[in-house]
Amino acid sequence: MKENKDIIVLTGAGQLGMAIVRRMGYGNKIFIADWKLENAQAIAKTLTEAGFDVVPAEVDISSKKSVLKLIAAAQEEGEISMFINAAGVSPSQASIEHILKVDLYGTSMLLEEFGKVIKTGGTGVVISSQSGYRMPALTADEDRLLATTPVEDLLQLDMLKPENIKDTLHAYQMAKRANGKRVMAEAVKWAERGARVNAISPGIIITPLALDEINGPRGDFYKNMFAKSPAGRPGIADEVANVAELLLSKAGAFITGSDFLIDGGATASYFYGPLQPEKN
């Protein structure tokens, strides 16, 4: 007879996601899904060799059909007790439309669909970004629209139409602002199942992608950002996992609907220190 384990689902097979599931995965079955199956397989191999029970899977988080297929596969093995979304594209990787489709629509749809199936007492974390904090404040009505507009109607909002988005960075900032608002609204719905969900907004964290950026054409921008932050350095994936472990475990039982900024103080410096735009 097959033993049904609690299931952890990770979307986005990178260093951040792997650091988190290493903390939370023991004794559970872990589904690691990525739009590139080989990425999921590589992380799955590392974790399997460390003694974890891992299944690699392919998923396109901008496709509801693809996400529902992943959920169904996970449910065949047990109840989904934990969901971690670390998938996304960056401003230098993608077009305005692609960023909004993946980082904004995709994350919102994941929150909704996993919220329908999460186990009682289950938990979720969405990896967002410090970038959502850099944009000027939106109006209360705009925030409410980002938080509560039905998922399939989100990209029809006037403020998210490509002609109203200045560039890929603006698209990314809107997506990350929306991530925090959707987590707040979804936390109310997740609570109906006795479950919790939160967001983490990291700053510059050393990963292969970040190293590409630091050593690429915009490298001086990134080096300046962490050099002039209070911490004076970039972070590492395990420092993000420290926060995720709190949020995903019973120690964080009173925390839901929140977004945790973990950026070494770069955002503080952007508003009140040497990273202020007028000082650069």
PDB file of C-alpha atoms in Angstrom:
ATOM      1  CA  MET A   1       0.000   0.000   0.000  1.00  0.00           C
ATOM      2  CA  LYS A   2       1.410   3.380  -1.037  1.00  0.00           C
ATOM      3  CA  GLU A   3       2.125   5.778   1.827  1.00  0.00           C
ATOM      4  CA  ASN A   4       0.500   9.147   1.297  1.00  0.00           C
ATOM      5  CA  LYS A   5       2.808  11.911   2.434  1.00  0.00           C
ATOM      6  CA  ASP A   6       2.195  15.591   2.852  1.00  0.00           C
ATOM      7  CA  ILE A   7       3.148  17.311  -0.389  1.00  0.00           C
ATOM      8  CA  ILE A   8       5.280  20.405  -0.790  1.00  0.00           C
ATOM      9  CA  VAL A   9       5.024  22.092  -4.198  1.00  0.00           C
ATOM     10  CA  LEU A  10       7.759  24.441  -5.331  1.00  0.00           C
ATOM     11  CA  THR A  11       7.347  26.418  -8.539  1.00  0.00           C
ATOM     12  CA  GLY A  12      10.600  27.895  -9.791  1.00  0.00           C
ATOM     13  CA  ALA A  13      13.617  25.594  -9.610  1.00  0.00           C
ATOM     14  CA  GLY A  14      16.370  27.947  -8.490  1.00  0.00           C
ATOM     15  CA  GLN A  15      18.663  28.548  -5.549  1.00  0.00           C
ATOM     16  CA  LEU A  16      16.055  30.393  -3.459  1.00  0.00           C
ATOM     17  CA  GLY A  17      13.446  27.680  -3.822  1.00  0.00           C
ATOM     18  CA  MET A  18      15.953  24.924  -3.137  1.00  0.00           C
ATOM     19  CA  ALA A  19      17.219  26.643   0.027  1.00  0.00           C
ATOM     20  CA  ILE A  20      13.643  26.840   1.328  1.00  0.00           C
ATOM     21  CA  VAL A  21      12.598  23.266   0.565  1.00  0.00           C
ATOM     22  CA  ARG A  22      15.796  21.940   2.144  1.00  0.00           C
ATOM     23  CA  ARG A  23      14.575  23.505   5.398  1.00  0.00           C
ATOM     24  CA  MET A  24      10.993  22.297   5.105  1.00  0.00           C
ATOM     25  CA  GLY A  25      11.110  19.121   3.024  1.00  0.00           C
ATOM     26  CA  TYR A  26      12.215  16.330   5.356  1.00  0.00           C
ATOM     27  CA  GLY A  27       9.511  13.666   5.730  1.00  0.00           C
ATOM     28  CA  ASN A  28       7.417  15.151   2.928  1.00  0.00           C
ATOM     29  CA  LYS A  29       7.230  14.533  -0.797  1.00  0.00           C
ATOM     30  CA  ILE A  30       8.465  17.507  -2.784  1.00  0.00           C
ATOM     31  CA  PHE A  31       7.255  18.433  -6.262  1.00  0.00           C
ATOM     32  CA  ILE A  32       9.741  20.767  -7.929  1.00  0.00           C
ATOM     33  CA  ALA A  33       8.292  22.406 -11.024  1.00  0.00           C
ATOM     34  CA  ASP A  34       9.874  24.750 -13.529  1.00  0.00           C
ATOM     35  CA  TRP A  35       9.128  25.927 -17.052  1.00  0.00           C
ATOM     36  CA  LYS A  36      12.348  24.151 -18.043  1.00  0.00           C
ATOM     37  CA  LEU A  37      12.093  20.535 -16.974  1.00  0.00           C
ATOM     38  CA  GLU A  38      15.890  20.226 -16.942  1.00  0.00           C
ATOM     39  CA  ASN A  39      16.056  22.932 -14.247  1.00  0.00           C
ATOM     40  CA  ALA A  40      13.615  20.972 -12.097  1.00  0.00           C
ATOM     41  CA  GLN A  41      15.542  17.759 -12.740  1.00  0.00           C
ATOM     42  CA  ALA A  42      18.850  19.353 -11.730  1.00  0.00           C
ATOM     43  CA  ILE A  43      17.478  20.593  -8.380  1.00  0.00           C
ATOM     44  CA  ALA A  44      15.644  17.295  -7.868  1.00  0.00           C
ATOM     45  CA  LYS A  45      18.890  15.367  -8.401  1.00  0.00           C
ATOM     46  CA  THR A  46      20.722  17.474  -5.812  1.00  0.00           C
ATOM     47  CA  LEU A  47      17.956  17.018  -3.255  1.00  0.00           C
ATOM     48  CA  THR A  48      17.458  13.312  -3.977  1.00  0.00           C
ATOM     49  CA  GLU A  49      21.157  12.724  -3.415  1.00  0.00           C
ATOM     50  CA  ALA A  50      20.744  14.492  -0.057  1.00  0.00           C
ATOM     51  CA  GLY A  51      17.985  12.046   0.963  1.00  0.00           C
ATOM     52  CA  PHE A  52      14.828  13.953   0.039  1.00  0.00           C
ATOM     53  CA  ASP A  53      11.815  12.451  -1.753  1.00  0.00           C
ATOM     54  CA  VAL A  54      11.536  14.603  -4.876  1.00  0.00           C
ATOM     55  CA  VAL A  55       9.542  14.609  -8.114  1.00  0.00           C
ATOM     56  CA  PRO A  56      10.617  16.973 -10.931  1.00  0.00           C
ATOM     57  CA  ALA A  57       7.828  18.442 -13.044  1.00  0.00           C
ATOM     58  CA  GLU A  58       7.272  20.898 -15.848  1.00  0.00           C
ATOM     59  CA  VAL A  59       4.966  23.880 -15.401  1.00  0.00           C
ATOM     60  CA  ASP A  60       4.201  27.155 -17.118  1.00  0.00           C
ATOM     61  CA  ILE A  61       2.878  29.387 -14.332  1.00  0.00           C
ATOM     62  CA  SER A  62       1.308  31.723 -16.880  1.00  0.00           C
ATOM     63  CA  SER A  63      -0.960  28.850 -18.028  1.00  0.00           C
ATOM     64  CA  LYS A  64      -3.878  27.850 -15.798  1.00  0.00           C
ATOM     65  CA  LYS A  65      -4.128  24.508 -17.622  1.00  0.00           C
ATOM     66  CA  SER A  66      -0.481  23.767 -16.860  1.00  0.00           C
ATOM     67  CA  VAL A  67      -0.855  24.740 -13.189  1.00  0.00           C
ATOM     68  CA  LEU A  68      -3.982  22.593 -12.754  1.00  0.00           C
ATOM     69  CA  LYS A  69      -2.103  19.648 -14.254  1.00  0.00           C
ATOM     70  CA  LEU A  70       0.675  20.122 -11.696  1.00  0.00           C
ATOM     71  CA  ILE A  71      -1.825  20.339  -8.840  1.00  0.00           C
ATOM     72  CA  ALA A  72      -3.571  17.153  -9.993  1.00  0.00           C
ATOM     73  CA  ALA A  73      -0.256  15.273 -10.182  1.00  0.00           C
ATOM     74  CA  ALA A  74       0.680  16.409  -6.674  1.00  0.00           C
ATOM     75  CA  GLN A  75      -2.723  15.462  -5.264  1.00  0.00           C
ATOM     76  CA  GLU A  76      -2.329  11.924  -6.569  1.00  0.00           C
ATOM     77  CA  GLU A  77       0.518  11.517  -4.064  1.00  0.00           C
ATOM     78  CA  GLY A  78      -1.130  13.159  -1.035  1.00  0.00           C
ATOM     79  CA  GLU A  79      -2.471  16.418   0.356  1.00  0.00           C
ATOM     80  CA  ILE A  80      -0.699  19.646  -0.553  1.00  0.00           C
ATOM     81  CA  SER A  81       0.438  21.058   2.784  1.00  0.00           C
ATOM     82  CA  MET A  82       2.887  23.677   1.578  1.00  0.00           C
ATOM     83  CA  PHE A  83       3.274  25.847  -1.512  1.00  0.00           C
ATOM     84  CA  ILE A  84       6.305  27.945  -2.435  1.00  0.00           C
ATOM     85  CA  ASN A  85       6.428  30.106  -5.550  1.00  0.00           C
ATOM     86  CA  ALA A  86       9.915  31.230  -6.518  1.00  0.00           C
ATOM     87  CA  ALA A  87       9.233  31.479 -10.253  1.00  0.00           C
ATOM     88  CA  GLY A  88       9.460  34.663 -12.259  1.00  0.00           C
ATOM     89  CA  VAL A  89      11.283  36.656 -14.907  1.00  0.00           C
ATOM     90  CA  SER A  90      13.367  39.799 -14.490  1.00  0.00           C
ATOM     91  CA  PRO A  91      13.250  43.172 -16.300  1.00  0.00           C
ATOM     92  CA  SER A  92      16.355  42.287 -18.285  1.00  0.00           C
ATOM     93  CA  GLN A  93      15.003  38.878 -19.293  1.00  0.00           C
ATOM     94  CA  ALA A  94      11.602  39.569 -20.768  1.00  0.00           C
ATOM     95  CA  SER A  95       9.161  41.942 -22.450  1.00  0.00           C
ATOM     96  CA  ILE A  96       6.535  44.026 -20.651  1.00  0.00           C
ATOM     97  CA  GLU A  97       3.809  41.590 -21.684  1.00  0.00           C
ATOM     98  CA  HIS A  98       5.772  38.526 -20.573  1.00  0.00           C
ATOM     99  CA  ILE A  99       6.620  40.020 -17.172  1.00  0.00           C
ATOM    100  CA  LEU A 100       2.967  40.884 -16.526  1.00  0.00           C
ATOM    101  CA  LYS A 101       1.808  37.462 -17.708  1.00  0.00           C
ATOM    102  CA  VAL A 102       4.272  35.497 -15.561  1.00  0.00           C
ATOM    103  CA  ASP A 103       5.078  37.621 -12.514  1.00  0.00           C
ATOM    104  CA  LEU A 104       1.680  39.273 -12.049  1.00  0.00           C
ATOM    105  CA  TYR A 105      -1.007  37.077 -13.603  1.00  0.00           C
ATOM    106  CA  GLY A 106       0.895  33.832 -12.981  1.00  0.00           C
ATOM    107  CA  THR A 107       1.550  34.519  -9.308  1.00  0.00           C
ATOM    108  CA  SER A 108      -2.044  35.662  -8.760  1.00  0.00           C
ATOM    109  CA  MET A 109      -3.414  32.539 -10.414  1.00  0.00           C
ATOM    110  CA  LEU A 110      -1.098  30.272  -8.395  1.00  0.00           C
ATOM    111  CA  LEU A 111      -2.266  31.894  -5.157  1.00  0.00           C
ATOM    112  CA  GLU A 112      -5.885  31.331  -6.106  1.00  0.00           C
ATOM    113  CA  GLU A 113      -5.566  27.756  -7.356  1.00  0.00           C
ATOM    114  CA  PHE A 114      -3.340  26.501  -4.528  1.00  0.00           C
ATOM    115  CA  GLY A 115      -5.600  28.309  -2.079  1.00  0.00           C
ATOM    116  CA  LYS A 116      -8.441  26.071  -3.241  1.00  0.00           C
ATOM    117  CA  VAL A 117      -6.577  22.859  -2.432  1.00  0.00           C
ATOM    118  CA  ILE A 118      -4.159  23.665   0.398  1.00  0.00           C
ATOM    119  CA  LYS A 119      -4.488  21.329   3.369  1.00  0.00           C
ATOM    120  CA  THR A 120      -6.047  22.574   6.605  1.00  0.00           C
ATOM    121  CA  GLY A 121      -3.175  24.073   8.565  1.00  0.00           C
ATOM    122  CA  GLY A 122      -1.156  24.439   5.374  1.00  0.00           C
ATOM    123  CA  THR A 123       1.132  27.317   4.505  1.00  0.00           C
ATOM    124  CA  GLY A 124       2.379  29.193   1.464  1.00  0.00           C
ATOM    125  CA  VAL A 125       5.110  31.660   0.558  1.00  0.00           C
ATOM    126  CA  VAL A 126       5.502  33.763  -2.568  1.00  0.00           C
ATOM    127  CA  ILE A 127       8.920  35.171  -3.433  1.00  0.00           C
ATOM    128  CA  SER A 128       8.342  38.731  -4.614  1.00  0.00           C
ATOM    129  CA  SER A 129      10.966  41.507  -4.770  1.00  0.00           C
ATOM    130  CA  GLN A 130      12.189  44.705  -3.149  1.00  0.00           C
ATOM    131  CA  SER A 131      11.333  46.298  -6.492  1.00  0.00           C
ATOM    132  CA  GLY A 132       7.693  46.591  -5.487  1.00  0.00           C
ATOM    133  CA  TYR A 133       8.732  49.056  -2.786  1.00  0.00           C
ATOM    134  CA  ARG A 134      10.563  51.416  -5.147  1.00  0.00           C
ATOM    135  CA  MET A 135       7.551  52.577  -7.106  1.00  0.00           C
ATOM    136  CA  PRO A 136       5.547  55.611  -5.903  1.00  0.00           C
ATOM    137  CA  ALA A 137       2.450  54.765  -3.903  1.00  0.00           C
ATOM    138  CA  LEU A 138      -0.687  53.831  -5.800  1.00  0.00           C
ATOM    139  CA  THR A 139      -4.130  55.105  -4.863  1.00  0.00           C
ATOM    140  CA  ALA A 140      -6.315  53.082  -2.506  1.00  0.00           C
ATOM    141  CA  ASP A 141      -8.579  52.225  -5.451  1.00  0.00           C
ATOM    142  CA  GLU A 142      -5.620  51.031  -7.548  1.00  0.00           C
ATOM    143  CA  ASP A 143      -4.351  48.880  -4.673  1.00  0.00           C
ATOM    144  CA  ARG A 144      -7.804  47.365  -4.253  1.00  0.00           C
ATOM    145  CA  LEU A 145      -8.003  46.580  -7.969  1.00  0.00           C
ATOM    146  CA  LEU A 146      -4.641  44.817  -7.858  1.00  0.00           C
ATOM    147  CA  ALA A 147      -5.713  42.878  -4.773  1.00  0.00           C
ATOM    148  CA  THR A 148      -9.234  41.825  -5.680  1.00  0.00           C
ATOM    149  CA  THR A 149      -9.806  41.916  -9.457  1.00  0.00           C
ATOM    150  CA  PRO A 150     -10.693  38.390 -10.670  1.00  0.00           C
ATOM    151  CA  VAL A 151      -7.515  36.732 -11.896  1.00  0.00           C
ATOM    152  CA  GLU A 152      -8.680  36.312 -15.487  1.00  0.00           C
ATOM    153  CA  ASP A 153      -9.537  40.034 -15.680  1.00  0.00           C
ATOM    154  CA  LEU A 154      -6.320  41.371 -14.131  1.00  0.00           C
ATOM    155  CA  LEU A 155      -4.421  42.096 -17.318  1.00  0.00           C
ATOM    156  CA  GLN A 156      -7.403  44.044 -18.660  1.00  0.00           C
ATOM    157  CA  LEU A 157      -6.989  46.730 -15.999  1.00  0.00           C
ATOM    158  CA  ASP A 158      -6.138  50.090 -17.574  1.00  0.00           C
ATOM    159  CA  MET A 159      -3.073  50.529 -15.375  1.00  0.00           C
ATOM    160  CA  LEU A 160      -1.669  47.208 -16.605  1.00  0.00           C
ATOM    161  CA  LYS A 161      -2.216  47.736 -20.316  1.00  0.00           C
ATOM    162  CA  PRO A 162       1.153  47.839 -22.124  1.00  0.00           C
ATOM    163  CA  GLU A 163       0.574  51.374 -23.377  1.00  0.00           C
ATOM    164  CA  ASN A 164       0.393  52.531 -19.734  1.00  0.00           C
ATOM    165  CA  ILE A 165       3.577  50.750 -18.679  1.00  0.00           C
ATOM    166  CA  LYS A 166       6.754  52.779 -19.260  1.00  0.00           C
ATOM    167  CA  ASP A 167       9.280  49.963 -19.552  1.00  0.00           C
ATOM    168  CA  THR A 168      10.116  46.470 -18.311  1.00  0.00           C
ATOM    169  CA  LEU A 169      11.251  47.775 -14.909  1.00  0.00           C
ATOM    170  CA  HIS A 170       7.895  49.519 -14.434  1.00  0.00           C
ATOM    171  CA  ALA A 171       6.126  46.270 -15.407  1.00  0.00           C
ATOM    172  CA  TYR A 172       8.229  44.362 -12.886  1.00  0.00           C
ATOM    173  CA  GLN A 173       7.526  46.872 -10.119  1.00  0.00           C
ATOM    174  CA  MET A 174       3.789  46.715 -10.819  1.00  0.00           C
ATOM    175  CA  ALA A 175       3.926  42.932 -10.735  1.00  0.00           C
ATOM    176  CA  LYS A 176       5.722  42.891  -7.412  1.00  0.00           C
ATOM    177  CA  ARG A 177       3.398  45.500  -5.920  1.00  0.00           C
ATOM    178  CA  ALA A 178       0.513  43.309  -7.035  1.00  0.00           C
ATOM    179  CA  ASN A 179       2.115  40.223  -5.464  1.00  0.00           C
ATOM    180  CA  GLY A 180       1.957  41.812  -2.024  1.00  0.00           C
ATOM    181  CA  LYS A 181      -1.630  42.978  -2.484  1.00  0.00           C
ATOM    182  CA  ARG A 182      -2.800  39.595  -3.794  1.00  0.00           C
ATOM    183  CA  VAL A 183      -1.180  37.834  -0.841  1.00  0.00           C
ATOM    184  CA  MET A 184      -3.132  40.086   1.523  1.00  0.00           C
ATOM    185  CA  ALA A 185      -6.440  39.404  -0.210  1.00  0.00           C
ATOM    186  CA  GLU A 186      -5.767  35.673  -0.634  1.00  0.00           C
ATOM    187  CA  ALA A 187      -4.790  35.311   3.041  1.00  0.00           C
ATOM    188  CA  VAL A 188      -8.423  36.021   3.899  1.00  0.00           C
ATOM    189  CA  LYS A 189      -9.548  33.223   1.567  1.00  0.00           C
ATOM    190  CA  TRP A 190      -6.832  30.790   2.668  1.00  0.00           C
ATOM    191  CA  ALA A 191      -7.995  31.325   6.263  1.00  0.00           C
ATOM    192  CA  GLU A 192     -11.310  29.679   5.347  1.00  0.00           C
ATOM    193  CA  ARG A 193      -9.265  26.458   5.033  1.00  0.00           C
ATOM    194  CA  GLY A 194      -7.267  27.199   8.179  1.00  0.00           C
ATOM    195  CA  ALA A 195      -4.210  27.974   6.043  1.00  0.00           C
ATOM    196  CA  ARG A 196      -1.754  30.870   5.909  1.00  0.00           C
ATOM    197  CA  VAL A 197       0.107  32.623   3.084  1.00  0.00           C
ATOM    198  CA  ASN A 198       2.763  35.330   3.054  1.00  0.00           C
ATOM    199  CA  ALA A 199       5.243  36.988   0.709  1.00  0.00           C
ATOM    200  CA  ILE A 200       8.973  37.648   0.943  1.00  0.00           C
ATOM    201  CA  SER A 201      10.540  40.519  -0.993  1.00  0.00           C
ATOM    202  CA  PRO A 202      14.288  39.910  -1.304  1.00  0.00           C
ATOM    203  CA  GLY A 203      16.861  42.412  -2.453  1.00  0.00           C
ATOM    204  CA  ILE A 204      20.014  41.333  -4.264  1.00  0.00           C
ATOM    205  CA  ILE A 205      20.555  37.676  -3.418  1.00  0.00           C
ATOM    206  CA  ILE A 206      23.522  35.793  -4.847  1.00  0.00           C
ATOM    207  CA  THR A 207      22.186  33.272  -7.361  1.00  0.00           C
ATOM    208  CA  PRO A 208      23.384  32.349 -10.855  1.00  0.00           C
ATOM    209  CA  LEU A 209      20.986  34.944 -12.315  1.00  0.00           C
ATOM    210  CA  ALA A 210      22.204  37.647  -9.927  1.00  0.00           C
ATOM    211  CA  LEU A 211      25.824  36.849 -10.745  1.00  0.00           C
ATOM    212  CA  ASP A 212      24.998  37.251 -14.438  1.00  0.00           C
ATOM    213  CA  GLU A 213      23.483  40.649 -13.684  1.00  0.00           C
ATOM    214  CA  ILE A 214      26.359  41.749 -11.413  1.00  0.00           C
ATOM    215  CA  ASN A 215      28.907  40.759 -14.042  1.00  0.00           C
ATOM    216  CA  GLY A 216      26.824  42.115 -16.936  1.00  0.00           C
ATOM    217  CA  PRO A 217      26.122  45.537 -18.475  1.00  0.00           C
ATOM    218  CA  ARG A 218      24.124  46.720 -15.414  1.00  0.00           C
ATOM    219  CA  GLY A 219      26.701  45.363 -12.967  1.00  0.00           C
ATOM    220  CA  ASP A 220      27.755  48.787 -11.657  1.00  0.00           C
ATOM    221  CA  PHE A 221      24.113  49.558 -10.772  1.00  0.00           C
ATOM    222  CA  TYR A 222      23.824  46.416  -8.656  1.00  0.00           C
ATOM    223  CA  LYS A 223      27.245  46.833  -7.023  1.00  0.00           C
ATOM    224  CA  ASN A 224      26.366  50.413  -6.107  1.00  0.00           C
ATOM    225  CA  MET A 225      23.044  49.270  -4.659  1.00  0.00           C
ATOM    226  CA  PHE A 226      24.447  46.792  -2.199  1.00  0.00           C
ATOM    227  CA  ALA A 227      27.591  48.853  -1.439  1.00  0.00           C
ATOM    228  CA  LYS A 228      25.405  51.787  -0.331  1.00  0.00           C
ATOM    229  CA  SER A 229      22.918  49.697   1.625  1.00  0.00           C
ATOM    230  CA  PRO A 230      23.233  49.430   5.418  1.00  0.00           C
ATOM    231  CA  ALA A 231      24.316  45.792   5.146  1.00  0.00           C
ATOM    232  CA  GLY A 232      26.963  46.719   2.564  1.00  0.00           C
ATOM    233  CA  ARG A 233      26.668  43.410   0.734  1.00  0.00           C
ATOM    234  CA  PRO A 234      24.269  41.191  -1.186  1.00  0.00           C
ATOM    235  CA  GLY A 235      22.384  38.425   0.601  1.00  0.00           C
ATOM    236  CA  ILE A 236      22.466  34.671   0.145  1.00  0.00           C
ATOM    237  CA  ALA A 237      19.621  32.257  -0.451  1.00  0.00           C
ATOM    238  CA  ASP A 238      19.843  30.758   3.033  1.00  0.00           C
ATOM    239  CA  GLU A 239      19.135  34.156   4.564  1.00  0.00           C
ATOM    240  CA  VAL A 240      15.851  34.251   2.657  1.00  0.00           C
ATOM    241  CA  ALA A 241      15.217  30.656   3.749  1.00  0.00           C
ATOM    242  CA  ASN A 242      15.606  31.770   7.388  1.00  0.00           C
ATOM    243  CA  VAL A 243      12.549  34.001   6.969  1.00  0.00           C
ATOM    244  CA  ALA A 244      10.643  31.433   4.897  1.00  0.00           C
ATOM    245  CA  GLU A 245      11.208  28.789   7.576  1.00  0.00           C
ATOM    246  CA  LEU A 246       9.538  31.033  10.153  1.00  0.00           C
ATOM    247  CA  LEU A 247       6.597  31.793   7.867  1.00  0.00           C
ATOM    248  CA  LEU A 248       6.048  28.191   6.785  1.00  0.00           C
ATOM    249  CA  SER A 249       6.379  26.643  10.237  1.00  0.00           C
ATOM    250  CA  LYS A 250       4.236  26.663  13.366  1.00  0.00           C
ATOM    251  CA  ALA A 251       6.515  29.359  14.795  1.00  0.00           C
ATOM    252  CA  GLY A 252       4.833  31.764  12.360  1.00  0.00           C
ATOM    253  CA  ALA A 253       1.289  30.751  13.258  1.00  0.00           C
ATOM    254  CA  PHE A 254       0.162  34.369  13.850  1.00  0.00           C
ATOM    255  CA  ILE A 255       1.613  35.650  10.564  1.00  0.00           C
ATOM    256  CA  THR A 256      -0.494  35.715   7.404  1.00  0.00           C
ATOM    257  CA  GLY A 257      -1.178  38.217   4.633  1.00  0.00           C
ATOM    258  CA  SER A 258       2.197  39.889   5.178  1.00  0.00           C
ATOM    259  CA  ASP A 259       5.125  40.803   2.934  1.00  0.00           C
ATOM    260  CA  PHE A 260       8.625  40.676   4.425  1.00  0.00           C
ATOM    261  CA  LEU A 261      11.278  42.938   2.932  1.00  0.00           C
ATOM    262  CA  ILE A 262      14.726  41.331   3.217  1.00  0.00           C
ATOM    263  CA  ASP A 263      17.151  43.527   1.302  1.00  0.00           C
ATOM    264  CA  GLY A 264      19.955  44.497   3.676  1.00  0.00           C
ATOM    265  CA  GLY A 265      18.349  47.919   4.045  1.00  0.00           C
ATOM    266  CA  ALA A 266      18.689  48.849   0.343  1.00  0.00           C
ATOM    267  CA  THR A 267      15.132  50.190   0.236  1.00  0.00           C
ATOM    268  CA  ALA A 268      15.759  52.256   3.383  1.00  0.00           C
ATOM    269  CA  SER A 269      18.840  53.714   1.703  1.00  0.00           C
ATOM    270  CA  TYR A 270      16.844  54.394  -1.481  1.00  0.00           C
ATOM    271  CA  PHE A 271      14.381  56.588   0.409  1.00  0.00           C
ATOM    272  CA  TYR A 272      16.499  58.019   3.215  1.00  0.00           C
ATOM    273  CA  GLY A 273      20.176  57.338   2.508  1.00  0.00           C
ATOM    274  CA  PRO A 274      22.904  57.467  -0.145  1.00  0.00           C
ATOM    275  CA  LEU A 275      20.848  55.506  -2.669  1.00  0.00           C
ATOM    276  CA  GLN A 276      18.320  58.348  -2.970  1.00  0.00           C
ATOM    277  CA  PRO A 277      17.946  59.080  -6.723  1.00  0.00           C
ATOM    278  CA  GLU A 278      18.971  62.726  -6.345  1.00  0.00           C
ATOM    279  CA  LYS A 279      22.259  61.632  -4.729  1.00  0.00           C
ATOM    280  CA  ASN A 280      23.235  59.375  -7.625  1.00  0.00           C
TER     281      ASN A 280
END
